[in-house]
Amino acid sequence: MLFNSHAFLFGFLPVVLLAYFAAARRGREYGNLVLALASLFFYAWWDLRYLPLLLASIVGNYACSLQIRAAHGAARQRWLVAALAGNLALLGWYKYAGFLAGSVAQATGWDMPALKIVLPIGISFFTFTQIAFLVDTARGHVSESRFLHYLLFVTYFPHLIAGPVLHHGEMMPQFADDRNRWPRAANFAVGATIFFIGLGKKVLIADSLAPYANVLFAEPHDVSLLVAWGGVLAYAFQLYFDFSGYSDMAIGLSRLFGVQLPLNFASPYKATSIMEFWRRWHMTLSRFLRDYLYIPLGGNRRGPARRSANLMATMLLGGLWHGAGWNFVIWGGLHGLYLVIGQAWRALAQRMGWRGGTAGALAGWALTFAAVCVAWVFFRAPDLDTALAILSGMFGAHGVQLPATLGAHLGGLKSALDAAGIGWYQGGTSRFIETWGWVAAASAIAFALPNTQQIMHRFAPALDAAGGMATATRLAWRPARRHAVLVGTLAVLGLLSLNRPTDFLYFQF
Amino acid sequence: MSADPNPYRHYLRWILGTVAGASAAVAGFVLLVDPYGLYALADIPGFNRVKPPVERYRNEIRLARAERFRPEIVIAGNSRMEVGVDPDGPHLADRNAFNLALAGTSTALAVDQVRYLARGGHPPRHVIAGMEFVDALTNQPLPPGTVAPVQPEPPSGWRAHAWRADTLYSFASLKDALVTVAIQRQPQAAMATLRGHNPLLQYHQAAATEGYAALFSQRAAENTRKLAAAAAGGLHVPAVRAQAAALIDTAAGADPEVAIDLVIYPYHAQLMALFEQAKLWPRFEAWKAILVEEAEAGRRRHPAARIAVHDFSGYGAIQCEPVPAPGSTARTRWYWEAGHFKPALGDVMVARVLGRVDRRAPAEFGFRLDRGTLDANRDRIAAERAGCLARQAALFDGVARDVERELGRRSASSAPQRRQAALGTAPTVE
């Protein structure tokens, strides 16, 4: 059941809200129980077959956490290692066994039967969430461990399928908060507003961009520069608004129950360096990789060379986390390389005392955005051939061409373009214009408008959302009639778009 | 607002009110404009009389309209029939005809459509069905024992009617309603008639701007890619037999005296030459023979029915219509491009099928096929081909060059593709 589906919005959600507050009225834990059962139902709706796996993972990890808490010294470490191994084995089997078998067969020429393993939806997210819990338990950072709260922390439906990756320290206290037993108009107003902004991002922008990206990645051969960049930018913004929209919807839904989720997205395409990009994109995953992989590997504590190696390892594994395929490894590797270069450049600039100023920031933004777009090609392409074909177009290997029909309407400008070496191709005029029209509109929204947290900054829209967000003044939200009409209109446009076939891109990971 | 003791409740009330009010306004507007021709509440020239082509729920909407018209003659097939045959044309206007043909569909859909009309108590008295050779091709040789594919059951219960809500309350229906109002005064806007014909009016503008050479060229490139992929494949005989038999049995089961005309499309010479160059010709002839056999078998099962096969393919004066040269502003008479013909040609075809006279048609256009005329038909096409080749050698040369290049490209890229497939790089999950 998608958040942007009739079944969810007009069936599941109202029923769960009513049942939750009716139960919570009798006691906090009754409400939590209803919410946990509803979350399990939400998961089972996707695929009933994997519900036992989810429950087994939860029970197993919970039991391990109790053992870890009870143990001391080396025994505690042994329990942790065993529990982590179990989680990684589960993830490895479902996510990577087929890929590894295929790669081995390819490398060795063995005629191995193909492994057809269907990945349980959300397994990456609920496994990472639990790994963080286990590690923090071993570190002595876990103070509250009621099973029902743990069950709800892992399965909580707003985040279960595609994140954000939650931290128990942020969530458990909220599930124990008695203030959330009663429905509050403020939570509904803030939550509904955030949800409808997210819904608009998803169904009005991301889904509108999708066809223009799809057509490029389906037919990538001999594409000229503007066609290639048009399709890649369409994908870059599709992914941006899809993911950002999903994150907003999750935050908004959770707020209806009085629970704040962590911020997962903060205008990453406004970043002026690749380091900043990763502080703004998929923030909870970045936090997880930093806290549970990069820092344990040594982080930046052992010199620049080791830092670079740690960055590369972290990003390669981060890439592989997104999917079992060489393209994801290349994508992760590219970002690792970008980070290494970015860190080296920053160190050099500091030594030279160069601050860059506005021009430097602008150049940094352009370079960062272009580099991210180049990497997205590998992220999205179904295979290496497709990615390389598109990249060759992006770098001008097939020249610069415009639709001939467009040329017919350019008057004197056409001869100037002819002189500049611009070519003309037949057909595809409307697709070209629509692609760049949508890309321009999406760019304007992504680059020029405040993000959801900035719009909602006065009302604590998400955990950690306060810092640096109080910049949007003209569009700052208030519970006023004018804003209600605007959000209501956005809601209608979103509801009108629910019929389109759609999926969330991050559900694939 | 500051005086409001609970601004959040006030805010929520206004959101709900906006959602309810705007939703009602949208549904009311769509109902009034009626972009899909489902409600007929108002027929106002300059406001909603001209309808745009239907993009969603094409079959459902088409059938809902057909139920209203209760047609005597139905036209079935794919886009060639949809854009090529006008039920309001000179030979059909007085016969209550309806065009059920839909782009990208096969005979299996035509069977469902006829069944649907029969179930509603209004079976067609005459079915003119376009049969598509390209649909019968497979990219791999067919393994022995292959059976006809099972057609999915159409949705039933409330799911069968859910589309109606969507056509009233959705962004797409709102957009179509706005488009409907906008196209009323645009003579070359994309539109479709209530009887299901899409005349491709927008192609006039495209042809005027880019030229017919571009239209032919673009479609030829697509066809070359598609048909070259089938060069080493086969013919899905079980599917062809099953679909033809099902169409005949369904129509004759609903009306034992039904007339069924199976029509082989008048592919343009460029496409016919492509069949040759892509090594599809033996399959083309085998496919025709199967249609003839199924028609004869159908006649035996349903003696009261009139069942015929008409072959409009060939290289005659019509199919060999010259393609305007690049840069030329010349217009074609019969074809938009090699795959799609204009309603003028559809009229001529319909006249031939109905046994009417149309002075625009050469005598040899449209050949009645049966077991005894297959050889004569082959000879006819061969003779026509010689004439067409003499008149348009460049067309044949161009097709040969394109196919050779495409086959070479496919051969070169097949090795890396096989390698990549083995790697299985795409995430296959969730």
mmCIF file of C-alpha atoms in Angstrom, chain A residues 485 488-493 496, chain B residues 14-29 168-169 174:
data_model
loop_
_atom_site.group_PDB
_atom_site.id
_atom_site.type_symbol
_atom_site.label_atom_id
_atom_site.label_comp_id
_atom_site.label_asym_id
_atom_site.label_seq_id
_atom_site.Cartn_x
_atom_site.Cartn_y
_atom_site.Cartn_z
ATOM 1 C CA VAL A 485 -6.685 27.277 1.155
ATOM 2 C CA GLY A 488 -6.160 22.422 0.535
ATOM 3 C CA THR A 489 -5.665 23.205 -3.147
ATOM 4 C CA LEU A 490 -2.371 21.336 -3.129
ATOM 5 C CA ALA A 491 -4.161 18.441 -1.447
ATOM 6 C CA VAL A 492 -6.838 18.356 -4.140
ATOM 7 C CA LEU A 493 -4.209 18.379 -6.882
ATOM 8 C CA LEU A 496 -6.532 14.090 -8.268
ATOM 9 C CA TRP B 14 -10.607 25.421 6.032
ATOM 10 C CA ILE B 15 -8.463 22.685 4.535
ATOM 11 C CA LEU B 16 -11.372 20.269 4.576
ATOM 12 C CA GLY B 17 -13.678 22.887 3.103
ATOM 13 C CA THR B 18 -11.211 23.682 0.343
ATOM 14 C CA VAL B 19 -10.733 20.016 -0.487
ATOM 15 C CA ALA B 20 -14.477 19.379 -0.574
ATOM 16 C CA GLY B 21 -15.297 22.514 -2.556
ATOM 17 C CA ALA B 22 -12.513 22.142 -5.089
ATOM 18 C CA SER B 23 -13.278 18.444 -5.538
ATOM 19 C CA ALA B 24 -16.918 19.164 -6.249
ATOM 20 C CA ALA B 25 -15.946 21.912 -8.682
ATOM 21 C CA VAL B 26 -13.562 19.601 -10.547
ATOM 22 C CA ALA B 27 -16.070 16.761 -10.816
ATOM 23 C CA GLY B 28 -18.816 19.151 -11.913
ATOM 24 C CA PHE B 29 -16.651 20.727 -14.578
ATOM 25 C CA LEU B 168 -14.737 12.008 -13.294
ATOM 26 C CA TYR B 169 -12.287 12.828 -10.518
ATOM 27 C CA LEU B 174 -9.498 17.515 -15.446
#
